PDB file of C-alpha atoms and ligand atoms in Angstrom:
ATOM      1  CA  UNK R 867     153.911 205.102  98.589  1.00  0.00           C
ATOM      2  CA  UNK R 868     154.805 202.709  95.834  1.00  0.00           C
ATOM      3  CA  UNK R 869     152.614 199.754  95.037  1.00  0.00           C
ATOM      4  CA  UNK R 870     152.989 197.239  92.264  1.00  0.00           C
ATOM      5  CA  UNK R 871     149.702 196.624  90.513  1.00  0.00           C
ATOM      6  CA  UNK R 872     149.598 194.250  87.554  1.00  0.00           C
ATOM      7  CA  UNK R 873     153.342 194.505  87.182  1.00  0.00           C
ATOM      8  CA  UNK R 874     153.429 198.296  87.051  1.00  0.00           C
ATOM      9  CA  UNK R 875     154.517 200.762  89.679  1.00  0.00           C
ATOM     10  CA  UNK R 876     151.783 202.960  91.040  1.00  0.00           C
ATOM     11  CA  UNK R 877     152.658 205.933  93.204  1.00  0.00           C
ATOM     12  CA  UNK R 878     150.199 207.504  95.568  1.00  0.00           C
ATOM     13  CA  UNK R 879     150.177 209.863  98.520  1.00  0.00           C
ATOM     14  CA  UNK R 880     149.050 208.513 101.865  1.00  0.00           C
ATOM     15  CA  UNK R 881     147.181 210.808 104.210  1.00  0.00           C
ATOM     16  CA  UNK R 882     147.351 209.833 107.889  1.00  0.00           C
ATOM     17  CA  UNK R 883     144.864 211.467 110.237  1.00  0.00           C
ATOM     18  CA  UNK R 884     144.972 211.564 114.010  1.00  0.00           C
ATOM     19  CA  UNK R 885     141.871 210.829 116.072  1.00  0.00           C
ATOM     20  CA  UNK R 886     139.095 208.279 116.251  1.00  0.00           C
ATOM     21  CA  UNK R 887     137.586 206.878 113.090  1.00  0.00           C
ATOM     22  CA  UNK R 888     133.902 207.242 112.369  1.00  0.00           C
ATOM     23  CA  UNK R 889     132.046 204.065 113.253  1.00  0.00           C
ATOM     24  CA  UNK R 890     129.000 202.948 111.342  1.00  0.00           C
ATOM     25  CA  UNK R 891     125.868 202.435 113.410  1.00  0.00           C
ATOM     26  CA  UNK R 892     125.662 198.764 112.427  1.00  0.00           C
ATOM     27  CA  UNK R 893     129.207 198.079 113.601  1.00  0.00           C
ATOM     28  CA  UNK R 894     128.665 199.024 117.217  1.00  0.00           C
ATOM     29  CA  UNK R 895     129.359 196.513 119.942  1.00  0.00           C
ATOM     30  CA  UNK R 896     126.740 194.260 121.443  1.00  0.00           C
ATOM     31  CA  UNK R 897     126.578 193.398 125.119  1.00  0.00           C
ATOM     32  CA  UNK R 898     127.865 190.339 126.944  1.00  0.00           C
ATOM     33  CA  UNK R 899     130.582 187.733 126.776  1.00  0.00           C
ATOM     34  CA  UNK R 900     131.331 185.995 123.486  1.00  0.00           C
ATOM     35  CA  UNK R 901     133.412 182.818 123.230  1.00  0.00           C
ATOM     36  CA  UNK R 902     135.430 182.150 120.093  1.00  0.00           C
ATOM     37  CA  UNK R 903     137.204 179.197 118.597  1.00  0.00           C
ATOM     38  CA  UNK R 904     139.301 180.104 115.595  1.00  0.00           C
ATOM     39  CA  UNK R 905     140.699 177.267 113.548  1.00  0.00           C
ATOM     40  CA  UNK R 906     142.498 177.311 110.224  1.00  0.00           C
ATOM     41  CA  UNK R 907     139.316 176.495 108.378  1.00  0.00           C
ATOM     42  CA  UNK R 908     136.481 177.257 110.765  1.00  0.00           C
ATOM     43  CA  UNK R 909     135.442 179.998 113.143  1.00  0.00           C
ATOM     44  CA  UNK R 910     132.945 179.223 115.900  1.00  0.00           C
ATOM     45  CA  UNK R 911     131.332 182.057 117.821  1.00  0.00           C
ATOM     46  CA  UNK R 912     129.063 181.558 120.826  1.00  0.00           C
ATOM     47  CA  UNK R 913     127.236 184.334 122.688  1.00  0.00           C
ATOM     48  CA  UNK R 914     124.485 184.068 125.300  1.00  0.00           C
ATOM     49  CA  UNK R 915     121.676 184.200 122.752  1.00  0.00           C
ATOM     50  CA  UNK R 916     123.345 183.231 119.530  1.00  0.00           C
ATOM     51  CA  UNK R 917     125.929 180.883 118.074  1.00  0.00           C
ATOM     52  CA  UNK R 918     127.551 180.736 114.654  1.00  0.00           C
ATOM     53  CA  UNK R 919     129.810 178.354 112.832  1.00  0.00           C
ATOM     54  CA  UNK R 920     131.406 179.646 109.659  1.00  0.00           C
ATOM     55  CA  UNK R 921     134.258 178.825 107.372  1.00  0.00           C
ATOM     56  CA  UNK R 922     137.367 180.776 108.042  1.00  0.00           C
ATOM     57  CA  UNK R 923     138.467 182.436 104.816  1.00  0.00           C
ATOM     58  CA  UNK R 924     137.477 179.441 102.688  1.00  0.00           C
ATOM     59  CA  UNK R 925     137.237 181.642  99.606  1.00  0.00           C
ATOM     60  CA  UNK R 926     141.007 182.082  99.626  1.00  0.00           C
ATOM     61  CA  UNK R 927     141.867 178.490  98.964  1.00  0.00           C
ATOM     62  CA  UNK R 928     141.954 178.398  95.158  1.00  0.00           C
ATOM     63  CA  UNK R 929     144.411 181.289  95.051  1.00  0.00           C
ATOM     64  CA  UNK R 930     146.839 179.378  97.201  1.00  0.00           C
ATOM     65  CA  UNK R 931     147.343 176.750  94.541  1.00  0.00           C
ATOM     66  CA  UNK R 932     148.056 179.415  91.951  1.00  0.00           C
ATOM     67  CA  UNK R 933     150.689 180.933  94.223  1.00  0.00           C
ATOM     68  CA  UNK R 934     152.365 177.601  94.796  1.00  0.00           C
ATOM     69  CA  UNK R 935     152.561 176.862  91.086  1.00  0.00           C
ATOM     70  CA  UNK R 936     154.094 180.252  90.384  1.00  0.00           C
ATOM     71  CA  UNK R 937     156.642 179.891  93.157  1.00  0.00           C
ATOM     72  CA  UNK R 938     157.778 176.616  91.685  1.00  0.00           C
ATOM     73  CA  UNK R 939     157.988 178.109  88.226  1.00  0.00           C
ATOM     74  CA  UNK R 940     160.110 180.968  89.578  1.00  0.00           C
ATOM     75  CA  UNK R 941     162.451 178.537  91.263  1.00  0.00           C
ATOM     76  CA  UNK R 942     162.924 176.591  88.025  1.00  0.00           C
ATOM     77  CA  UNK R 943     163.600 179.794  86.124  1.00  0.00           C
ATOM     78  CA  UNK R 944     166.089 181.009  88.717  1.00  0.00           C
ATOM     79  CA  UNK R 945     167.984 177.759  88.471  1.00  0.00           C
ATOM     80  CA  UNK R 946     167.957 177.791  84.675  1.00  0.00           C
ATOM     81  CA  UNK R 947     169.257 181.379  84.569  1.00  0.00           C
ATOM     82  CA  UNK R 948     171.978 180.853  87.166  1.00  0.00           C
ATOM     83  CA  UNK R 949     173.383 177.334  86.846  1.00  0.00           C
ATOM     84  CA  UNK R 950     176.782 178.514  88.134  1.00  0.00           C
ATOM     85  CA  UNK R 951     175.247 179.332  91.535  1.00  0.00           C
ATOM     86  CA  UNK R 952     174.242 175.759  92.289  1.00  0.00           C
ATOM     87  CA  UNK R 953     176.073 172.607  93.228  1.00  0.00           C
ATOM     88  CA  UNK R 954     175.482 169.489  91.196  1.00  0.00           C
ATOM     89  CA  UNK R 955     173.119 168.186  93.870  1.00  0.00           C
ATOM     90  CA  UNK R 956     170.869 171.241  93.498  1.00  0.00           C
ATOM     91  CA  UNK R 957     171.842 173.121  96.647  1.00  0.00           C
ATOM     92  CA  UNK R 958     172.898 176.750  96.521  1.00  0.00           C
ATOM     93  CA  UNK R 959     176.603 177.526  96.682  1.00  0.00           C
ATOM     94  CA  UNK R 960     177.884 179.544  99.600  1.00  0.00           C
ATOM     95  CA  UNK R 961     179.412 182.994  99.294  1.00  0.00           C
ATOM     96  CA  UNK R 962     178.680 186.096  97.264  1.00  0.00           C
ATOM     97  CA  UNK R 963     176.903 185.427  93.990  1.00  0.00           C
ATOM     98  CA  UNK R 964     175.435 187.306  91.096  1.00  0.00           C
ATOM     99  CA  UNK R 965     171.863 186.426  90.275  1.00  0.00           C
ATOM    100  CA  UNK R 966     170.632 186.950  86.758  1.00  0.00           C
ATOM    101  CA  UNK R 967     166.958 187.361  86.026  1.00  0.00           C
ATOM    102  CA  UNK R 968     165.483 186.688  82.601  1.00  0.00           C
ATOM    103  CA  UNK R 969     162.607 188.671  81.185  1.00  0.00           C
ATOM    104  CA  UNK R 970     160.288 185.685  81.566  1.00  0.00           C
ATOM    105  CA  UNK R 971     161.387 185.167  85.123  1.00  0.00           C
ATOM    106  CA  UNK R 972     160.654 188.838  85.858  1.00  0.00           C
ATOM    107  CA  UNK R 973     157.194 188.352  84.363  1.00  0.00           C
ATOM    108  CA  UNK R 974     156.538 185.393  86.668  1.00  0.00           C
ATOM    109  CA  UNK R 975     157.680 187.431  89.641  1.00  0.00           C
ATOM    110  CA  UNK R 976     155.357 190.294  88.744  1.00  0.00           C
ATOM    111  CA  UNK R 977     152.527 187.843  88.297  1.00  0.00           C
ATOM    112  CA  UNK R 978     153.222 186.274  91.679  1.00  0.00           C
ATOM    113  CA  UNK R 979     153.311 189.632  93.437  1.00  0.00           C
ATOM    114  CA  UNK R 980     150.050 190.599  91.801  1.00  0.00           C
ATOM    115  CA  UNK R 981     148.307 187.445  93.046  1.00  0.00           C
ATOM    116  CA  UNK R 982     149.729 187.904  96.518  1.00  0.00           C
ATOM    117  CA  UNK R 983     148.565 191.500  96.596  1.00  0.00           C
ATOM    118  CA  UNK R 984     145.047 190.516  95.538  1.00  0.00           C
ATOM    119  CA  UNK R 985     145.008 187.693  98.058  1.00  0.00           C
ATOM    120  CA  UNK R 986     146.023 190.026 100.890  1.00  0.00           C
ATOM    121  CA  UNK R 987     143.310 192.496  99.926  1.00  0.00           C
ATOM    122  CA  UNK R 988     140.717 189.737  99.700  1.00  0.00           C
ATOM    123  CA  UNK R 989     141.766 188.298 103.061  1.00  0.00           C
ATOM    124  CA  UNK R 990     141.543 191.699 104.661  1.00  0.00           C
ATOM    125  CA  UNK R 991     137.991 192.161 103.462  1.00  0.00           C
ATOM    126  CA  UNK R 992     136.957 188.663 104.612  1.00  0.00           C
ATOM    127  CA  UNK R 993     138.517 189.237 108.037  1.00  0.00           C
ATOM    128  CA  UNK R 994     136.808 192.607 108.303  1.00  0.00           C
ATOM    129  CA  UNK R 995     133.425 191.121 107.466  1.00  0.00           C
ATOM    130  CA  UNK R 996     133.746 188.362 110.049  1.00  0.00           C
ATOM    131  CA  UNK R 997     135.018 190.773 112.709  1.00  0.00           C
ATOM    132  CA  UNK R 998     132.014 193.036 112.113  1.00  0.00           C
ATOM    133  CA  UNK R 999     129.676 190.088 112.516  1.00  0.00           C
ATOM    134  CA  UNK R1000     131.362 189.066 115.747  1.00  0.00           C
ATOM    135  CA  UNK R1001     131.484 192.475 117.426  1.00  0.00           C
ATOM    136  CA  UNK R1002     127.714 192.785 117.077  1.00  0.00           C
ATOM    137  CA  UNK R1003     127.317 189.877 119.452  1.00  0.00           C
ATOM    138  CA  UNK R1004     128.975 191.261 122.568  1.00  0.00           C
ATOM    139  CA  UNK R1005     131.631 193.470 124.116  1.00  0.00           C
ATOM    140  CA  UNK R1006     133.946 190.944 125.796  1.00  0.00           C
ATOM    141  CA  UNK R1007     135.544 188.363 123.527  1.00  0.00           C
ATOM    142  CA  UNK R1008     137.303 185.342 124.938  1.00  0.00           C
ATOM    143  CA  UNK R1009     139.458 182.872 123.093  1.00  0.00           C
ATOM    144  CA  UNK R1010     142.474 180.658 123.501  1.00  0.00           C
ATOM    145  CA  UNK R1011     145.700 182.258 122.402  1.00  0.00           C
ATOM    146  CA  UNK R1012     146.471 180.938 118.960  1.00  0.00           C
ATOM    147  CA  UNK R1013     149.836 179.329 118.730  1.00  0.00           C
ATOM    148  CA  UNK R1014     151.031 180.126 115.260  1.00  0.00           C
ATOM    149  CA  UNK R1015     153.662 177.426 115.471  1.00  0.00           C
ATOM    150  CA  UNK R1016     151.217 174.743 116.470  1.00  0.00           C
ATOM    151  CA  UNK R1017     148.977 175.802 113.611  1.00  0.00           C
ATOM    152  CA  UNK R1018     151.845 175.678 111.207  1.00  0.00           C
ATOM    153  CA  UNK R1019     152.897 172.239 112.312  1.00  0.00           C
ATOM    154  CA  UNK R1020     149.425 170.990 111.701  1.00  0.00           C
ATOM    155  CA  UNK R1021     148.435 172.918 108.609  1.00  0.00           C
ATOM    156  CA  UNK R1022     151.535 174.227 106.917  1.00  0.00           C
ATOM    157  CA  UNK R1023     150.830 176.859 104.343  1.00  0.00           C
ATOM    158  CA  UNK R1024     147.126 177.172 104.785  1.00  0.00           C
ATOM    159  CA  UNK R1025     147.840 179.111 107.998  1.00  0.00           C
ATOM    160  CA  UNK R1026     149.716 181.877 106.237  1.00  0.00           C
ATOM    161  CA  UNK R1027     146.908 182.010 103.738  1.00  0.00           C
ATOM    162  CA  UNK R1028     144.233 182.642 106.316  1.00  0.00           C
ATOM    163  CA  UNK R1029     146.361 184.641 108.750  1.00  0.00           C
ATOM    164  CA  UNK R1030     144.415 183.848 111.927  1.00  0.00           C
ATOM    165  CA  UNK R1031     146.792 185.997 113.967  1.00  0.00           C
ATOM    166  CA  UNK R1032     145.983 189.006 111.828  1.00  0.00           C
ATOM    167  CA  UNK R1033     142.329 188.259 112.304  1.00  0.00           C
ATOM    168  CA  UNK R1034     142.645 188.352 116.088  1.00  0.00           C
ATOM    169  CA  UNK R1035     144.524 191.692 115.957  1.00  0.00           C
ATOM    170  CA  UNK R1036     141.777 193.114 113.777  1.00  0.00           C
ATOM    171  CA  UNK R1037     139.149 191.897 116.225  1.00  0.00           C
ATOM    172  CA  UNK R1038     141.086 193.427 119.105  1.00  0.00           C
ATOM    173  CA  UNK R1039     141.485 196.728 117.314  1.00  0.00           C
ATOM    174  CA  UNK R1040     137.798 197.035 116.502  1.00  0.00           C
ATOM    175  CA  UNK R1041     136.624 195.835 119.920  1.00  0.00           C
ATOM    176  CA  UNK R1042     138.931 198.126 121.862  1.00  0.00           C
ATOM    177  CA  UNK R1043     138.232 201.176 119.761  1.00  0.00           C
ATOM    178  CA  UNK R1044     134.550 200.678 120.611  1.00  0.00           C
ATOM    179  CA  UNK R1045     135.138 200.194 124.337  1.00  0.00           C
ATOM    180  CA  UNK R1046     135.153 196.405 124.445  1.00  0.00           C
ATOM    181  CA  UNK R1047     137.984 193.967 125.037  1.00  0.00           C
ATOM    182  CA  UNK R1048     139.520 190.759 123.775  1.00  0.00           C
ATOM    183  CA  UNK R1049     140.828 188.273 126.321  1.00  0.00           C
ATOM    184  CA  UNK R1050     143.221 185.570 125.177  1.00  0.00           C
ATOM    185  CA  UNK R1051     144.245 182.826 127.540  1.00  0.00           C
ATOM    186  CA  UNK R1052     147.122 180.371 127.244  1.00  0.00           C
ATOM    187  CA  UNK R1053     146.031 177.088 125.724  1.00  0.00           C
ATOM    188  CA  UNK R1054     148.074 175.020 128.178  1.00  0.00           C
ATOM    189  CA  UNK R1055     145.781 176.176 131.002  1.00  0.00           C
ATOM    190  CA  UNK R1056     142.515 175.538 129.271  1.00  0.00           C
ATOM    191  CA  UNK R1057     142.754 172.991 126.441  1.00  0.00           C
ATOM    192  CA  UNK R1058     139.125 173.615 125.688  1.00  0.00           C
ATOM    193  CA  UNK R1059     138.989 171.262 122.745  1.00  0.00           C
ATOM    194  CA  UNK R1060     139.780 168.340 125.037  1.00  0.00           C
ATOM    195  CA  UNK R1061     137.474 169.140 127.928  1.00  0.00           C
ATOM    196  CA  UNK R1062     133.943 168.578 128.986  1.00  0.00           C
ATOM    197  CA  UNK R1063     132.289 170.828 131.547  1.00  0.00           C
ATOM    198  CA  UNK R1064     131.571 167.786 133.716  1.00  0.00           C
ATOM    199  CA  UNK R1065     135.313 167.629 134.370  1.00  0.00           C
ATOM    200  CA  UNK R1066     136.298 164.781 132.081  1.00  0.00           C
ATOM    201  CA  UNK R1067     139.109 165.123 129.594  1.00  0.00           C
ATOM    202  CA  UNK R1068     138.869 163.546 126.168  1.00  0.00           C
ATOM    203  CA  UNK R1069     141.988 163.666 124.099  1.00  0.00           C
ATOM    204  CA  UNK R1070     141.051 164.141 120.487  1.00  0.00           C
ATOM    205  CA  UNK R1071     142.878 164.191 117.254  1.00  0.00           C
ATOM    206  CA  UNK R1072     142.183 167.170 115.049  1.00  0.00           C
ATOM    207  CA  UNK R1073     140.227 164.995 112.709  1.00  0.00           C
ATOM    208  CA  UNK R1074     137.690 164.248 115.437  1.00  0.00           C
ATOM    209  CA  UNK R1075     135.110 166.920 114.972  1.00  0.00           C
ATOM    210  CA  UNK R1076     132.706 165.982 117.752  1.00  0.00           C
ATOM    211  CA  UNK R1077     132.716 166.374 121.471  1.00  0.00           C
ATOM    212  CA  UNK R1078     130.966 163.431 123.036  1.00  0.00           C
ATOM    213  CA  UNK R1079     130.991 162.571 126.713  1.00  0.00           C
ATOM    214  CA  UNK R1080     129.489 159.878 128.859  1.00  0.00           C
ATOM    215  CA  UNK R1081     127.746 162.595 130.889  1.00  0.00           C
ATOM    216  CA  UNK R1082     125.478 163.192 127.894  1.00  0.00           C
ATOM    217  CA  UNK R1083     127.132 166.263 126.401  1.00  0.00           C
ATOM    218  CA  UNK R1084     127.315 166.020 122.655  1.00  0.00           C
ATOM    219  CA  UNK R1085     128.223 168.845 120.300  1.00  0.00           C
ATOM    220  CA  UNK R1086     130.283 169.891 117.317  1.00  0.00           C
ATOM    221  CA  UNK R1087     133.755 170.379 118.672  1.00  0.00           C
ATOM    222  CA  UNK R1088     134.549 173.968 117.622  1.00  0.00           C
ATOM    223  CA  UNK R1089     131.190 175.250 118.782  1.00  0.00           C
ATOM    224  CA  UNK R1090     131.605 173.492 122.101  1.00  0.00           C
ATOM    225  CA  UNK R1091     135.103 174.963 122.608  1.00  0.00           C
ATOM    226  CA  UNK R1092     133.745 178.426 121.860  1.00  0.00           C
ATOM    227  CA  UNK R1093     130.955 177.811 124.363  1.00  0.00           C
ATOM    228  CA  UNK R1094     133.462 176.831 127.057  1.00  0.00           C
ATOM    229  CA  UNK R1095     135.669 179.845 126.268  1.00  0.00           C
ATOM    230  CA  UNK R1096     132.887 182.092 127.589  1.00  0.00           C
ATOM    231  CA  UNK R1097     133.447 180.639 131.051  1.00  0.00           C
ATOM    232  CA  UNK R1098     137.193 180.956 131.379  1.00  0.00           C
ATOM    233  CA  UNK R1099     138.052 183.359 134.180  1.00  0.00           C
ATOM    234  CA  UNK R1100     140.353 186.171 133.242  1.00  0.00           C
ATOM    235  CA  UNK R1101     142.372 186.248 136.467  1.00  0.00           C
ATOM    236  CA  UNK R1102     143.121 182.562 136.807  1.00  0.00           C
ATOM    237  CA  UNK R1103     142.844 181.441 133.174  1.00  0.00           C
ATOM    238  CA  UNK R1104     140.843 178.488 134.459  1.00  0.00           C
ATOM    239  CA  UNK R1105     137.559 177.189 133.175  1.00  0.00           C
ATOM    240  CA  UNK R1106     134.677 177.826 135.565  1.00  0.00           C
ATOM    241  CA  UNK R1107     133.014 174.476 134.973  1.00  0.00           C
ATOM    242  CA  UNK R1108     130.056 175.172 137.274  1.00  0.00           C
ATOM    243  CA  UNK R1109     128.981 178.189 135.244  1.00  0.00           C
ATOM    244  CA  UNK R1110     129.396 176.272 132.016  1.00  0.00           C
ATOM    245  CA  UNK R1111     127.270 173.410 133.336  1.00  0.00           C
ATOM    246  CA  UNK R1112     124.562 175.843 134.368  1.00  0.00           C
ATOM    247  CA  UNK R1113     124.498 177.485 130.952  1.00  0.00           C
ATOM    248  CA  UNK R1114     124.667 174.269 128.925  1.00  0.00           C
ATOM    249  CA  UNK R1115     120.937 173.473 128.833  1.00  0.00           C
ATOM    250  CA  UNK R1116     120.230 176.879 127.302  1.00  0.00           C
ATOM    251  CA  UNK R1117     123.224 176.806 124.983  1.00  0.00           C
ATOM    252  CA  UNK R1118     122.840 173.343 123.498  1.00  0.00           C
ATOM    253  CA  UNK R1119     119.950 174.274 121.160  1.00  0.00           C
ATOM    254  CA  UNK R1120     121.853 177.387 120.014  1.00  0.00           C
ATOM    255  CA  UNK R1121     124.877 175.302 119.114  1.00  0.00           C
ATOM    256  CA  UNK R1122     122.737 172.747 117.357  1.00  0.00           C
ATOM    257  CA  UNK R1123     121.023 175.451 115.291  1.00  0.00           C
ATOM    258  CA  UNK R1124     124.354 177.049 114.406  1.00  0.00           C
ATOM    259  CA  UNK R1125     125.691 173.725 113.199  1.00  0.00           C
ATOM    260  CA  UNK R1126     122.558 172.974 111.169  1.00  0.00           C
ATOM    261  CA  UNK R1127     122.761 176.378 109.514  1.00  0.00           C
ATOM    262  CA  UNK R1128     126.423 175.874 108.743  1.00  0.00           C
ATOM    263  CA  UNK R1129     125.946 172.541 107.016  1.00  0.00           C
ATOM    264  CA  UNK R1130     122.798 173.519 105.105  1.00  0.00           C
ATOM    265  CA  UNK R1131     123.969 176.959 103.960  1.00  0.00           C
ATOM    266  CA  UNK R1132     125.947 176.426 100.825  1.00  0.00           C
ATOM    267  CA  UNK R1133     128.841 178.864 100.726  1.00  0.00           C
ATOM    268  CA  UNK R1134     128.648 181.629  98.153  1.00  0.00           C
ATOM    269  CA  UNK R1135     131.376 180.077  96.055  1.00  0.00           C
ATOM    270  CA  UNK R1136     129.219 177.010  95.526  1.00  0.00           C
ATOM    271  CA  UNK R1137     131.773 174.673  97.033  1.00  0.00           C
ATOM    272  CA  UNK R1138     130.880 172.209  99.705  1.00  0.00           C
ATOM    273  CA  UNK R1139     131.327 172.810 103.393  1.00  0.00           C
ATOM    274  CA  UNK R1140     134.590 171.766 104.959  1.00  0.00           C
ATOM    275  CA  UNK R1141     134.567 168.407 106.624  1.00  0.00           C
ATOM    276  CA  UNK R1142     135.837 170.168 109.739  1.00  0.00           C
ATOM    277  CA  UNK R1143     132.186 171.059 110.359  1.00  0.00           C
ATOM    278  CA  UNK R1144     131.653 167.366 110.886  1.00  0.00           C
ATOM    279  CA  UNK R1145     128.851 167.468 108.341  1.00  0.00           C
ATOM    280  CA  UNK R1146     128.998 163.793 107.518  1.00  0.00           C
ATOM    281  CA  UNK R1147     127.361 163.043 110.815  1.00  0.00           C
ATOM    282  CA  UNK R1148     124.039 163.958 112.358  1.00  0.00           C
ATOM    283  CA  UNK R1149     123.742 165.797 115.628  1.00  0.00           C
ATOM    284  CA  UNK R1150     122.174 163.403 118.070  1.00  0.00           C
ATOM    285  CA  UNK R1151     123.043 162.733 121.649  1.00  0.00           C
ATOM    286  CA  UNK R1152     121.864 159.141 121.499  1.00  0.00           C
ATOM    287  CA  UNK R1153     124.951 157.675 119.904  1.00  0.00           C
ATOM    288  CA  UNK R1154     127.387 159.064 122.446  1.00  0.00           C
ATOM    289  CA  UNK R1155     128.140 155.829 124.221  1.00  0.00           C
ATOM    290  CA  UNK R1156     128.702 153.845 121.066  1.00  0.00           C
ATOM    291  CA  UNK R1157     131.106 155.832 119.014  1.00  0.00           C
ATOM    292  CA  UNK R1158     132.458 159.292 119.106  1.00  0.00           C
ATOM    293  CA  UNK R1159     132.314 160.211 115.506  1.00  0.00           C
ATOM    294  CA  UNK R1160     135.556 160.579 113.741  1.00  0.00           C
ATOM    295  CA  UNK R1161     135.089 162.294 110.435  1.00  0.00           C
ATOM    296  CA  UNK R1162     138.279 162.921 108.636  1.00  0.00           C
ATOM    297  CA  UNK R1163     138.904 166.629 108.260  1.00  0.00           C
ATOM    298  CA  UNK R1164     140.220 166.465 104.739  1.00  0.00           C
ATOM    299  CA  UNK R1165     139.838 170.163 104.166  1.00  0.00           C
ATOM    300  CA  UNK R1166     141.890 171.011 107.194  1.00  0.00           C
ATOM    301  CA  UNK R1167     144.816 168.760 106.522  1.00  0.00           C
ATOM    302  CA  UNK R1168     145.006 169.298 102.794  1.00  0.00           C
ATOM    303  CA  UNK R1169     148.418 170.985 102.986  1.00  0.00           C
ATOM    304  CA  UNK R1170     150.698 169.433 105.559  1.00  0.00           C
ATOM    305  CA  UNK R1171     154.084 171.104 105.337  1.00  0.00           C
ATOM    306  CA  UNK R1172     155.934 167.924 104.623  1.00  0.00           C
ATOM    307  CA  UNK R1173     153.983 166.875 101.580  1.00  0.00           C
ATOM    308  CA  UNK R1174     153.979 170.307  99.964  1.00  0.00           C
ATOM    309  CA  UNK R1175     157.733 170.403 100.334  1.00  0.00           C
ATOM    310  CA  UNK R1176     158.107 166.854  99.211  1.00  0.00           C
ATOM    311  CA  UNK R1177     156.169 167.600  96.065  1.00  0.00           C
ATOM    312  CA  UNK R1178     158.361 170.580  95.320  1.00  0.00           C
ATOM    313  CA  UNK R1179     161.492 168.538  95.458  1.00  0.00           C
TER     314      UNK R1179
HETATM  315 ZN1  LIG Y1974     131.017 165.297 130.289  1.00  0.00          ZN
END
């Protein structure tokens, strides 16, 4: 195999073994159904006895900016080295062309590949850590099928950065190799982020981080979706609202605790929690009737596709 590391080619032999990998004791599956809600910046996990709300690959964010800057630099260099390949208005000419690459441009490319390689390795380790935490909580994992396109529409590049699809495959691989399973259901059937287990539907924008309902249910949105996901039936892909209602009294304190831990635990990098946690608000059921809190999820919408592109032009 050839890998480029810090601009130099490294060759290594890859040994592929057949069989089942050794599994560490601590990575064995738990028991029971676990509901998940995976968003571009948060991951909510709810089991019968435990709930967690964490940032989804937040540590990767600074590297994204570096990548974007380098990509722009490369584009400028490519244009400067090959003016004959462009029309006056900046678009690329059609047909066969020769592309010249300067030494500096090659350096930028090597630099870019190095950052991307490190990012991929970092992401893999973050995904692996989160998957290990999740598989401890149960053996059946339920979540809405992530629509990569919908994510991309909403979040542009930060989706590719976090690779939620890759995360789900990793979860599936680990769960299945240990005898568990991952169940994904189509979002059009469930729309968990819009529903309350009392049957009401509340359309929300993504920036609305709280689920509040006249029936008295009040919870952080991602945690509540993950809670509901536990009660989606595999055969019909429908939410079993009766079961959810029954479990709610026991689950509410778990969700509340998970949210409190999420907003009080400072992340390792020392940066603040994403606003998608809804941290600017307090968790109290009393204010449901008045206003359903609407905290702007700045972190989540930091890179809409349009603006990133617009800036590049
Ligand atoms: Zn309700």
